Amino acid sequence: MIRESNLNALVLILLLAVPLWAVFNDEPFTITLATRAVIFALAAVGLNIALGLGGLVSFGHAVFFGIGGYAMGIFAHHAQTYTPVMEVPFLIEGTKSMPVIWLVAMVTSGFAALLIGLLSLRTAGVYFIMITLAFGQMLYYFSISWATYGGEDGLSIYVRNEFPGVNTLVPINFFAICFVILCLVVLLNALLAKSPFGLALNAARQTPQRVQTFGLDPTRLKLLAFIISGVVTGLAGALFADLNRFVSPTMFSWQMSGEIMIFIILGGVARLCGPIVGAVTFVMLEHFLGGLSDYWHIYLGALLLIVVLFARGGLVGLISGREIAHD
Amino acid sequence: MSTILIIEQILNGLQFGVMLFLMAAGLTLIFGVMGLINLAHGSLYMIGAFAAATVAGLTGSFVLALMAAMMAAAIAGVLIEVLVIRRLYATDHLDQVLATFALILIFSEGTRWVFGSFPLFLNIPDYFSGPVTLPGGIEYPLYRLVLICVGLLVAGALGLLITRTRIGIQIRAGKDDHEMIAALGVDISKLYTVIFALGAALAGLAGALVGAIQSVQVGMGEPVLILAFVVIVIGGIGSIKGALIGALLVGLTDTLGGVFLPELFKLFMEPSAAQASGSALSSMAIYILMGVVLVWRPAGLFGARK
């Protein structure tokens, strides 16, 4: 058994070491894979704030992932075609600057999370799962029929967006940007879990009535968690779009929501590094099993089944045992 | 926009609705009684369609194909219930979602492995093909009318089964308090397997019936699955009546929305813009419907309110 805090450090170090090794051995594809894993991990860390801390099983987090992706796609598309995003009521120009795009992605996904959360939090349990799924499907079909931005074909961006002072075209630089963001968000997550808000949220998940008698509104706590969660996943979506230089409606698909959820369950729900372990494992499986057989989904499915049936608490739980109380 | 078109579209919506009902009925029973979210229900639909296409190809008999579809889906249902699902009843929804998602992966890739990626075809039998003339001079495909009738018959039979038979009483009792009926001497785990097999057989039947008007291919189950979830959530989980009403609502909204929303928008927009935004809105219409129902009634139209 390894203590969870040590495991967390180990995971982050390994995640950094592999691409650095790849730089020295000139294996750009490994760096791309690692970046993919980091971005998926970021999306899953985002969902874990709602799911692990708040107990909100959202089957529609692809909404925020997709919104982030389209925020990047739309602004970069307008920048590369030299057309404004909109002219009325005021002029908004396209941009290739990552920080601006991130801001847009985060604000729009936060706003979407506010709206979706306000409606969805009226329900609970399986109805919550289903209504979030419905919102995901709504945006999926909307993006398919949105002909201005490519409809079903999506949008291609020719050159990766820019970050002040960093050449983002070099794979390891872009990896570094994503990795730093992931570390910051994990830190934020850790602080959040220990903060008064995090403690209240934890209590609201377990016994909402008790929280209410303390004069706190459980629904508002959950709504706030849902918004923070959406913002983080939205940011991940913008980075994912930048990694592929491509956005399409698949970012909104329910399989995407399912995958983000899988990262968490595979790694361990409510564990700080659970989503990271899950995402890295998933990307590795995808790569290695995909190389072994065309039908690698069978093996992936079997493995997931084994984790659900026999390794409660996910991989992190398997390695460092149960220590967090989770219902 | 003629009356004939409107009636045709209503019939199309009904046909779509009753097929959704066949899927949703099993889902809502499995959820209502066992408290289980079964994402793999769409795979059972696919298995039914593939079994039907295979048997129809071998024997040429449509009736045999339908029976094979129900058998194959029921067998697959019992297998996954006994091997996997049974261990999930006591766990939270999250584990159920993941495990049944894993089952989808296994079934879809397994089917692709056995049958290849190309779609199979299941032909409508001669005695059901071709149009019929309805009162009022409307030409409508006979097979679609048959689908509507079969769906309504199954709905009626299921209603009788639930309200009038011993097993129906056990199912309803299981929904309310499964510990109590276990204490009364009902073999609860056998009951669960039977319900699962019943739901699976209905899904398989739907897959085979729809397979004859669409192509039979891997991944055909998931879009229907999502719609069936929308149906049971709108109807209220666990309610067969809710599933029927929800299915018809979803079927009609989807079909009529796709035809009439663009027309409606043309009244006040240019034709191309109206076409685009009308079809965009219509593809979202059922999810909007679901959102509205849930906000208005958080436990669905016929769900038990706590």
XYZ file of C-alpha atoms in Angstrom:
633
model
C 0.000 0.000 0.000
C 1.267 3.439 -0.914
C -0.114 6.430 0.935
C -2.420 8.432 -1.263
C -0.471 11.682 -0.960
C 2.714 9.883 -2.054
C 0.829 8.278 -4.884
C -0.414 11.677 -6.026
C 3.124 13.034 -6.153
C 4.310 9.912 -7.962
C 1.562 10.217 -10.580
C 2.398 13.854 -11.333
C 6.132 13.148 -11.518
C 5.604 10.232 -13.887
C 3.261 12.317 -15.992
C 6.010 14.909 -16.327
C 8.854 12.422 -16.770
C 7.441 10.531 -19.749
C 7.189 13.480 -22.154
C 10.580 14.796 -20.993
C 12.032 11.390 -21.839
C 10.256 11.607 -25.184
C 11.866 14.983 -25.923
C 15.339 13.544 -25.524
C 14.508 10.495 -27.592
C 12.702 12.517 -30.243
C 9.312 10.835 -29.965
C 6.800 13.611 -30.612
C 3.891 11.177 -30.739
C 4.456 10.175 -27.112
C 4.276 13.851 -26.164
C 0.971 14.197 -27.997
C -0.358 11.147 -26.163
C 0.765 12.577 -22.829
C -0.867 15.922 -23.654
C -4.060 14.110 -24.549
C -3.940 12.292 -21.198
C -3.330 15.554 -19.320
C -6.270 17.281 -21.018
C -8.617 14.356 -20.399
C -7.403 14.354 -16.803
C -8.247 18.045 -16.528
C -11.764 17.434 -17.840
C -12.199 14.593 -15.368
C -10.813 16.622 -12.443
C -13.481 19.149 -13.374
C -16.257 16.555 -13.312
C -14.853 15.138 -10.079
C -15.574 18.435 -8.330
C -19.273 17.934 -9.042
C -19.290 14.158 -8.825
C -16.815 13.380 -6.069
C -17.329 16.357 -3.769
C -20.926 17.196 -4.602
C -22.272 13.743 -5.419
C -23.752 15.112 -8.646
C -23.616 12.336 -11.222
C -23.583 14.441 -14.370
C -23.924 12.416 -17.562
C -23.678 15.586 -19.595
C -20.273 17.052 -18.949
C -19.526 16.809 -22.650
C -21.645 19.987 -22.809
C -18.877 21.977 -21.167
C -16.115 20.096 -22.967
C -17.837 20.906 -26.246
C -18.541 24.523 -25.350
C -14.869 25.001 -24.527
C -13.947 23.345 -27.795
C -16.311 25.456 -29.853
C -15.210 28.646 -28.062
C -11.723 27.914 -29.314
C -12.961 26.783 -32.738
C -15.185 29.789 -33.350
C -12.719 32.460 -32.266
C -9.785 30.899 -34.092
C -11.935 30.298 -37.184
C -12.881 33.974 -37.305
C -9.280 34.977 -36.727
C -8.053 32.833 -39.603
C -10.765 34.047 -41.975
C -10.399 37.680 -40.840
C -14.101 38.041 -40.092
C -15.583 39.352 -36.862
C -17.401 36.899 -34.547
C -20.246 39.358 -34.344
C -20.908 42.978 -35.214
C -24.199 43.754 -33.494
C -24.742 44.900 -30.781
C -20.994 45.396 -30.483
C -17.982 44.253 -32.451
C -16.155 41.099 -31.354
C -13.103 40.082 -33.345
C -11.734 36.561 -33.614
C -8.502 35.851 -31.810
C -5.632 33.389 -31.785
C -4.589 34.203 -28.235
C -4.959 31.249 -25.868
C -5.586 33.210 -22.646
C -8.449 35.144 -24.261
C -9.943 31.953 -25.682
C -9.630 30.225 -22.308
C -11.417 33.100 -20.658
C -14.235 32.915 -23.192
C -14.425 29.118 -22.810
C -14.556 29.364 -19.029
C -17.123 32.149 -18.904
C -19.453 30.502 -21.425
C -19.219 27.069 -19.825
C -19.717 28.616 -16.402
C -22.813 30.384 -17.657
C -24.078 27.181 -19.284
C -23.428 25.319 -16.024
C -25.425 27.943 -14.148
C -28.420 27.515 -16.458
C -28.225 23.717 -16.641
C -27.595 23.457 -12.906
C -30.540 25.704 -12.019
C -32.889 23.443 -13.982
C -31.272 20.069 -13.293
C -30.819 20.495 -9.546
C -34.579 20.499 -9.170
C -34.273 16.759 -9.731
C -32.115 14.192 -7.984
C -30.737 10.703 -8.422
C -31.383 9.040 -11.733
C -33.502 11.932 -12.984
C -30.481 14.180 -12.540
C -28.346 11.762 -14.570
C -30.946 11.733 -17.316
C -31.649 15.456 -17.467
C -27.942 16.253 -17.750
C -27.755 13.635 -20.502
C -30.652 15.383 -22.224
C -28.857 18.727 -22.138
C -25.816 17.035 -23.645
C -27.901 15.596 -26.475
C -29.590 18.960 -27.012
C -26.267 20.682 -27.645
C -24.998 17.722 -29.662
C -27.860 18.009 -32.133
C -27.625 21.775 -32.072
C -23.947 21.644 -33.046
C -24.717 19.164 -35.828
C -27.264 21.470 -37.370
C -25.239 24.658 -36.833
C -24.139 25.019 -40.440
C -22.276 28.321 -39.870
C -19.616 26.467 -37.914
C -19.261 23.351 -40.012
C -22.300 21.411 -38.812
C -21.541 17.719 -38.705
C -18.056 18.196 -40.198
C -16.817 20.507 -37.464
C -14.175 23.200 -37.800
C -10.499 22.838 -38.649
C -7.958 25.355 -37.420
C -4.759 25.531 -39.460
C -2.267 26.738 -36.877
C -2.285 26.198 -33.127
C -3.217 29.292 -31.102
C -0.587 31.478 -29.490
C 0.445 31.914 -25.897
C 2.473 35.052 -25.052
C 6.174 34.223 -24.794
C 5.837 30.516 -25.633
C 6.124 28.828 -29.002
C 3.074 26.554 -28.831
C 3.934 24.780 -32.064
C 6.621 22.823 -30.217
C 4.778 19.822 -28.737
C 6.567 19.856 -25.380
C 5.713 23.539 -24.866
C 2.052 22.916 -25.367
C 2.305 19.929 -23.041
C 3.916 22.166 -20.426
C 1.046 24.668 -20.658
C -1.531 21.916 -20.180
C 0.443 20.304 -17.379
C 0.790 23.556 -15.450
C -2.934 24.187 -15.764
C -3.665 20.656 -14.563
C -1.399 21.118 -11.513
C -3.034 24.445 -10.687
C -6.503 22.953 -10.946
C -5.557 19.934 -8.826
C -4.192 22.349 -6.232
C -7.420 24.335 -6.425
C -9.370 21.111 -6.020
C -7.363 20.166 -2.920
C -7.842 23.622 -1.397
C -11.529 23.570 -2.285
C -12.066 20.212 -0.594
C -10.542 21.543 2.642
C -12.234 24.939 2.493
C -15.441 25.746 4.418
C -17.268 25.525 1.099
C -15.846 22.069 0.393
C -16.726 20.808 3.862
C -20.257 22.170 3.592
C -20.594 20.608 0.140
C -19.378 17.279 1.446
C -21.964 17.475 4.197
C -24.650 18.494 1.720
C -23.925 15.352 -0.261
C -24.215 13.095 2.759
C -27.025 14.666 4.780
C -28.634 17.671 3.111
C -31.130 18.086 5.953
C -28.409 18.664 8.503
C -26.742 21.280 6.318
C -30.075 22.987 5.983
C -30.551 23.181 9.740
C -27.227 25.016 9.892
C -28.757 27.667 7.712
C -26.976 26.707 4.488
C -28.794 25.981 1.260
C -27.617 22.571 -0.077
C -28.904 23.314 -3.580
C -26.869 26.506 -3.786
C -23.749 24.697 -2.613
C -24.287 22.047 -5.263
C -24.991 24.663 -7.917
C -21.727 26.418 -7.141
C -19.856 23.100 -7.312
C -21.548 22.339 -10.640
C -20.482 25.721 -12.030
C -16.853 25.357 -10.916
C -16.893 21.873 -12.356
C -18.282 23.101 -15.676
C -15.705 25.888 -15.891
C -12.808 23.459 -15.459
C -14.181 20.975 -17.992
C -14.815 23.856 -20.405
C -11.181 24.910 -20.129
C -10.155 21.327 -20.847
C -12.378 21.405 -23.950
C -10.600 24.515 -25.265
C -7.209 22.842 -24.752
C -8.423 19.621 -26.388
C -9.560 21.549 -29.444
C -6.182 23.256 -29.566
C -4.376 19.926 -29.316
C -6.274 18.510 -32.299
C -6.693 21.856 -34.064
C -10.172 20.574 -34.756
C -13.600 20.709 -33.154
C -16.626 18.659 -34.090
C -19.986 17.678 -32.573
C -18.398 14.475 -31.184
C -17.050 16.655 -28.378
C -20.700 17.036 -27.326
C -21.602 13.350 -27.741
C -22.897 11.270 -24.871
C -20.000 8.867 -25.348
C -17.718 11.784 -24.480
C -19.672 12.374 -21.260
C -19.414 8.664 -20.566
C -15.672 8.673 -21.138
C -15.066 11.569 -18.759
C -17.074 9.646 -16.182
C -15.070 6.489 -16.894
C -11.800 8.290 -16.172
C -13.064 9.093 -12.698
C -14.517 5.704 -11.861
C -11.507 3.909 -13.282
C -9.176 6.022 -11.167
C -11.316 6.364 -8.066
C -14.233 8.641 -7.217
C -13.501 11.645 -4.983
C -9.773 10.923 -4.974
C -7.608 13.912 -5.746
C -5.615 12.089 -8.402
C -8.249 9.488 -9.282
C -9.267 11.257 -12.496
C -5.628 11.670 -13.519
C -4.811 8.012 -12.958
C -8.003 7.081 -14.803
C -7.352 9.340 -17.788
C -3.727 8.248 -18.124
C -4.700 4.575 -17.890
C -7.448 5.073 -20.465
C -5.187 6.825 -22.965
C -2.518 4.162 -22.485
C -5.045 1.353 -22.963
C -6.432 3.083 -26.037
C -2.949 3.306 -27.479
C -1.599 -0.133 -26.621
C -4.762 -2.200 -27.009
C -5.602 -0.263 -30.177
C -2.250 -1.376 -31.547
C -2.894 -4.998 -30.600
C -6.333 -5.505 -32.079
C -9.015 -3.721 -34.057
C -11.516 -4.946 -31.532
C -9.784 -3.433 -28.526
C -13.061 -2.084 -27.163
C -13.888 -5.638 -26.070
C -10.832 -5.721 -23.825
C -11.499 -2.221 -22.580
C -15.060 -3.245 -21.735
C -13.895 -6.377 -19.925
C -11.352 -4.372 -17.950
C -13.927 -1.771 -16.935
C -16.252 -4.554 -15.803
C -13.516 -6.047 -13.662
C -12.800 -2.660 -12.078
C -16.479 -2.086 -11.277
C -17.113 -5.568 -9.973
C -13.911 -6.251 -8.096
C -11.991 -3.013 -7.498
C -14.364 -0.701 -5.714
C -12.675 2.621 -5.223
C -10.961 2.383 -8.621
C -7.254 2.001 -9.254
C -6.259 4.530 -6.592
C -8.384 2.625 -4.096
C -6.680 -0.582 -5.185
C -3.208 0.847 -4.621
C -3.651 2.948 -1.518
C -6.688 1.379 0.093
C -9.861 2.999 1.281
C -9.365 6.052 3.361
C -11.852 8.640 2.232
C -15.386 8.062 3.427
C -17.509 8.041 0.306
C -21.087 6.927 0.186
C -49.342 21.315 -46.482
C -52.298 19.009 -46.986
C -54.394 17.003 -44.565
C -53.039 13.826 -46.103
C -49.482 14.802 -45.256
C -50.476 15.672 -41.711
C -52.226 12.322 -41.183
C -49.278 10.478 -42.705
C -46.884 12.242 -40.373
C -49.072 11.510 -37.368
C -49.062 7.829 -38.322
C -45.269 7.943 -38.721
C -45.015 9.521 -35.294
C -47.246 6.836 -33.804
C -45.194 4.095 -35.416
C -41.981 5.581 -34.057
C -43.636 6.031 -30.672
C -44.844 2.450 -30.268
C -41.437 1.082 -31.237
C -39.882 3.341 -28.604
C -42.432 1.962 -26.195
C -41.184 -1.597 -26.753
C -37.716 -0.423 -25.721
C -38.909 1.801 -22.913
C -41.216 -0.801 -21.350
C -38.327 -3.093 -20.496
C -36.143 -0.240 -19.306
C -38.798 1.212 -17.069
C -39.593 -2.189 -15.495
C -35.922 -2.923 -14.917
C -35.428 0.498 -13.430
C -38.656 0.571 -11.475
C -38.300 -2.856 -9.907
C -34.552 -3.352 -9.612
C -33.462 0.283 -9.456
C -30.942 -0.387 -12.199
C -29.840 1.904 -15.020
C -29.241 -0.456 -17.903
C -27.329 1.261 -20.691
C -26.873 -2.133 -22.352
C -30.560 -2.263 -23.248
C -29.667 -0.828 -26.659
C -27.328 -3.766 -27.220
C -30.228 -6.169 -26.669
C -32.130 -4.253 -29.369
C -29.153 -4.688 -31.688
C -28.853 -8.390 -30.844
C -32.525 -8.846 -31.709
C -32.043 -7.178 -35.071
C -28.948 -9.218 -35.934
C -30.587 -12.482 -34.876
C -33.636 -11.661 -36.986
C -31.539 -10.760 -40.030
C -29.516 -13.962 -39.693
C -32.511 -16.259 -39.261
C -34.459 -14.522 -42.021
C -31.460 -14.974 -44.292
C -31.260 -18.707 -43.458
C -34.927 -19.672 -43.436
C -36.673 -16.867 -45.292
C -39.386 -16.769 -42.667
C -40.176 -13.429 -41.024
C -42.133 -14.988 -38.166
C -39.240 -17.291 -37.314
C -36.941 -14.275 -37.504
C -39.040 -12.382 -34.969
C -39.099 -15.369 -32.642
C -35.345 -15.760 -32.990
C -34.902 -12.062 -32.199
C -36.878 -12.348 -28.979
C -35.145 -15.571 -27.980
C -31.657 -14.274 -28.688
C -32.237 -11.023 -26.833
C -33.843 -12.818 -23.890
C -30.942 -15.258 -23.665
C -28.410 -12.440 -23.835
C -30.446 -10.590 -21.205
C -30.497 -13.542 -18.833
C -26.778 -14.091 -19.357
C -25.803 -10.533 -18.473
C -28.272 -10.466 -15.593
C -26.824 -13.584 -14.019
C -23.169 -12.830 -14.743
C -22.936 -9.077 -14.226
C -26.081 -7.142 -13.449
C -27.014 -9.193 -10.399
C -23.941 -7.892 -8.599
C -24.915 -4.295 -9.312
C -28.350 -4.061 -7.687
C -26.912 -3.026 -4.344
C -24.410 -0.512 -5.769
C -24.933 3.126 -6.679
C -25.986 4.369 -10.097
C -22.456 5.374 -10.971
C -21.198 1.779 -10.922
C -24.238 0.646 -12.887
C -23.624 3.257 -15.567
C -20.000 2.231 -15.898
C -20.625 -1.515 -15.901
C -23.421 -1.374 -18.456
C -21.351 1.065 -20.555
C -18.657 -1.629 -20.495
C -21.247 -4.159 -21.649
C -22.134 -1.909 -24.600
C -18.476 -1.857 -25.633
C -18.259 -5.638 -25.387
C -21.494 -6.293 -27.273
C -20.877 -3.736 -30.013
C -17.336 -4.824 -30.720
C -18.289 -8.481 -30.368
C -21.030 -8.055 -32.960
C -18.661 -6.185 -35.263
C -16.195 -9.028 -34.862
C -18.742 -11.697 -35.791
C -20.746 -9.892 -38.471
C -18.287 -7.308 -39.783
C -18.838 -3.581 -40.119
C -21.221 -3.696 -43.050
C -24.932 -3.387 -42.350
C -27.157 -6.425 -42.837
C -30.550 -6.219 -44.458
C -33.805 -7.628 -43.255
C -36.582 -7.532 -45.816
C -40.207 -6.819 -45.120
C -42.127 -10.035 -45.896
C -44.212 -9.982 -49.092
C -47.514 -10.211 -47.272
C -46.739 -6.981 -45.373
C -45.061 -4.994 -48.143
C -46.603 -2.358 -50.322
C -49.040 0.411 -49.488
C -52.632 0.167 -48.348
C -55.332 2.719 -48.965
C -56.800 4.106 -45.786
C -60.239 5.714 -45.568
C -59.923 9.179 -47.087
C -57.702 7.954 -49.905
C -54.427 8.030 -47.987
C -51.793 5.621 -49.243
C -49.740 4.330 -46.326
C -47.156 1.516 -46.103
C -48.854 -1.598 -44.727
C -45.788 -2.636 -42.748
C -45.802 0.567 -40.711
C -49.462 0.031 -39.868
C -48.575 -3.494 -38.763
C -45.864 -2.040 -36.527
C -48.378 0.311 -34.907
C -50.793 -2.584 -34.306
C -48.091 -4.887 -32.924
C -46.880 -2.136 -30.614
C -50.344 -1.380 -29.304
C -51.091 -5.114 -28.871
C -47.902 -5.585 -26.873
C -48.764 -2.534 -24.784
C -52.208 -4.007 -24.062
C -50.808 -7.433 -23.253
C -48.182 -5.926 -20.978
C -50.854 -3.894 -19.217
C -52.870 -7.066 -18.607
C -49.771 -8.912 -17.460
C -48.969 -6.213 -14.926
C -52.479 -5.687 -13.584
C -54.131 -9.098 -13.922
C -51.598 -11.886 -13.436
C -49.748 -13.304 -10.480
C -46.355 -12.361 -11.881
C -47.684 -8.865 -12.502
C -48.662 -8.583 -8.854
C -45.179 -9.711 -7.889
C -43.612 -7.150 -10.239
C -45.704 -4.343 -8.784
C -44.959 -5.493 -5.263
C -41.264 -5.714 -6.094
C -41.357 -2.129 -7.249
C -42.783 -0.948 -3.943
C -40.909 -3.090 -1.449
C -38.625 -5.862 -2.569
C -37.640 -6.912 0.948
C -41.253 -7.453 1.886
C -42.082 -9.696 -1.046
C -38.898 -11.659 -0.472
C -40.107 -12.162 3.099
C -43.438 -13.367 1.724
C -41.671 -16.222 -0.030
C -41.251 -14.913 -3.569
C -37.889 -15.907 -5.038
C -36.773 -12.364 -5.691
C -33.685 -13.206 -7.693
C -35.707 -15.420 -10.044
C -38.275 -12.645 -10.384
C -35.510 -10.198 -11.327
C -34.180 -12.589 -13.970
C -37.670 -13.052 -15.420
C -38.256 -9.284 -15.608
C -34.881 -8.819 -17.236
C -35.615 -11.526 -19.806
C -39.024 -10.004 -20.532
C -37.544 -6.529 -21.036
C -34.770 -7.957 -23.190
C -37.227 -9.901 -25.369
C -39.257 -6.733 -25.973
C -36.091 -4.835 -26.914
C -35.114 -7.667 -29.259
C -38.563 -7.617 -30.857
C -38.314 -3.850 -31.386
C -34.879 -4.264 -32.944
C -36.124 -6.893 -35.385
C -39.272 -4.973 -36.325
C -37.408 -1.714 -36.887
C -34.522 -3.567 -38.538
C -36.800 -4.314 -41.482
C -37.260 -0.615 -42.272
C -33.767 0.539 -41.369
C -30.448 -1.198 -41.836
C -29.217 -3.651 -39.227
C -25.843 -2.420 -38.020
C -23.540 -2.134 -35.037
C -24.367 0.887 -32.925
C -28.027 0.966 -34.005
C -29.126 0.507 -30.399
C -27.601 3.539 -28.737
C -29.629 6.345 -30.359
C -32.805 4.402 -29.559
C -31.549 3.757 -26.048
C -31.114 7.452 -25.345
C -34.593 8.162 -26.705
C -36.017 5.340 -24.584
C -34.426 6.931 -21.526
C -36.023 10.224 -22.446
C -39.322 8.359 -22.718
C -39.163 6.718 -19.308
C -38.015 9.895 -17.638
C -40.891 11.835 -19.189
C -43.371 9.089 -18.293
C -42.048 8.563 -14.799
C -39.718 5.693 -14.028
C -41.403 2.358 -13.302
C -44.726 3.212 -14.907
C -45.792 1.211 -17.966
C -48.602 3.684 -18.627
C -46.079 6.514 -18.373
C -43.784 4.700 -20.796
C -46.592 4.374 -23.357
C -47.669 8.005 -23.092
C -44.070 9.215 -22.993
C -43.203 7.101 -26.054
C -46.111 8.435 -28.079
C -45.284 12.014 -27.018
C -41.636 11.613 -27.995
C -42.487 9.827 -31.253
C -44.997 12.465 -32.310
C -42.836 15.426 -31.187
C -39.823 14.141 -33.066
C -41.653 13.281 -36.286
C -44.016 16.231 -36.427
C -41.330 18.670 -35.268
C -39.020 17.611 -38.090
C -41.713 18.273 -40.691
C -43.657 21.199 -39.336
C -41.140 23.369 -37.477
C -39.299 24.361 -40.680
C -42.692 25.111 -42.271
C -43.701 27.149 -39.253
C -40.481 29.131 -39.350
C -41.012 29.874 -43.039
C -43.958 32.019 -42.056
C -41.653 34.665 -40.669
C -38.144 33.838 -41.986
C -36.481 33.329 -45.346
C -36.854 29.730 -46.569
C -33.204 28.646 -46.202
C -32.795 30.154 -42.751
C -36.166 28.733 -41.738
C -35.134 25.268 -42.932
C -31.880 25.431 -40.983
C -33.213 26.782 -37.714
C -36.402 24.731 -37.942
C -34.527 21.470 -38.283
C -32.041 22.526 -35.585
C -34.886 23.166 -33.181
C -36.732 20.000 -34.152
C -33.712 17.793 -33.468
C -33.571 19.305 -29.990
C -37.344 19.295 -29.498
C -37.671 16.045 -27.537
C -34.882 17.036 -25.172
C -36.547 20.380 -24.642
C -39.793 18.480 -24.004
C -38.008 16.354 -21.429
C -36.456 19.371 -19.773
C -39.829 21.096 -19.528
C -41.516 17.991 -18.099
C -38.802 17.494 -15.500
C -38.802 21.098 -14.409
C -42.584 21.016 -14.156
C -42.746 17.544 -12.582
C -39.346 16.410 -11.315
C -40.428 12.740 -11.182
C -42.026 12.541 -14.635
C -45.690 12.515 -15.621
C -46.688 9.289 -13.852
C -43.747 8.847 -11.483
C -44.194 8.236 -7.789
C -43.718 11.522 -5.973
C -41.940 11.295 -2.699
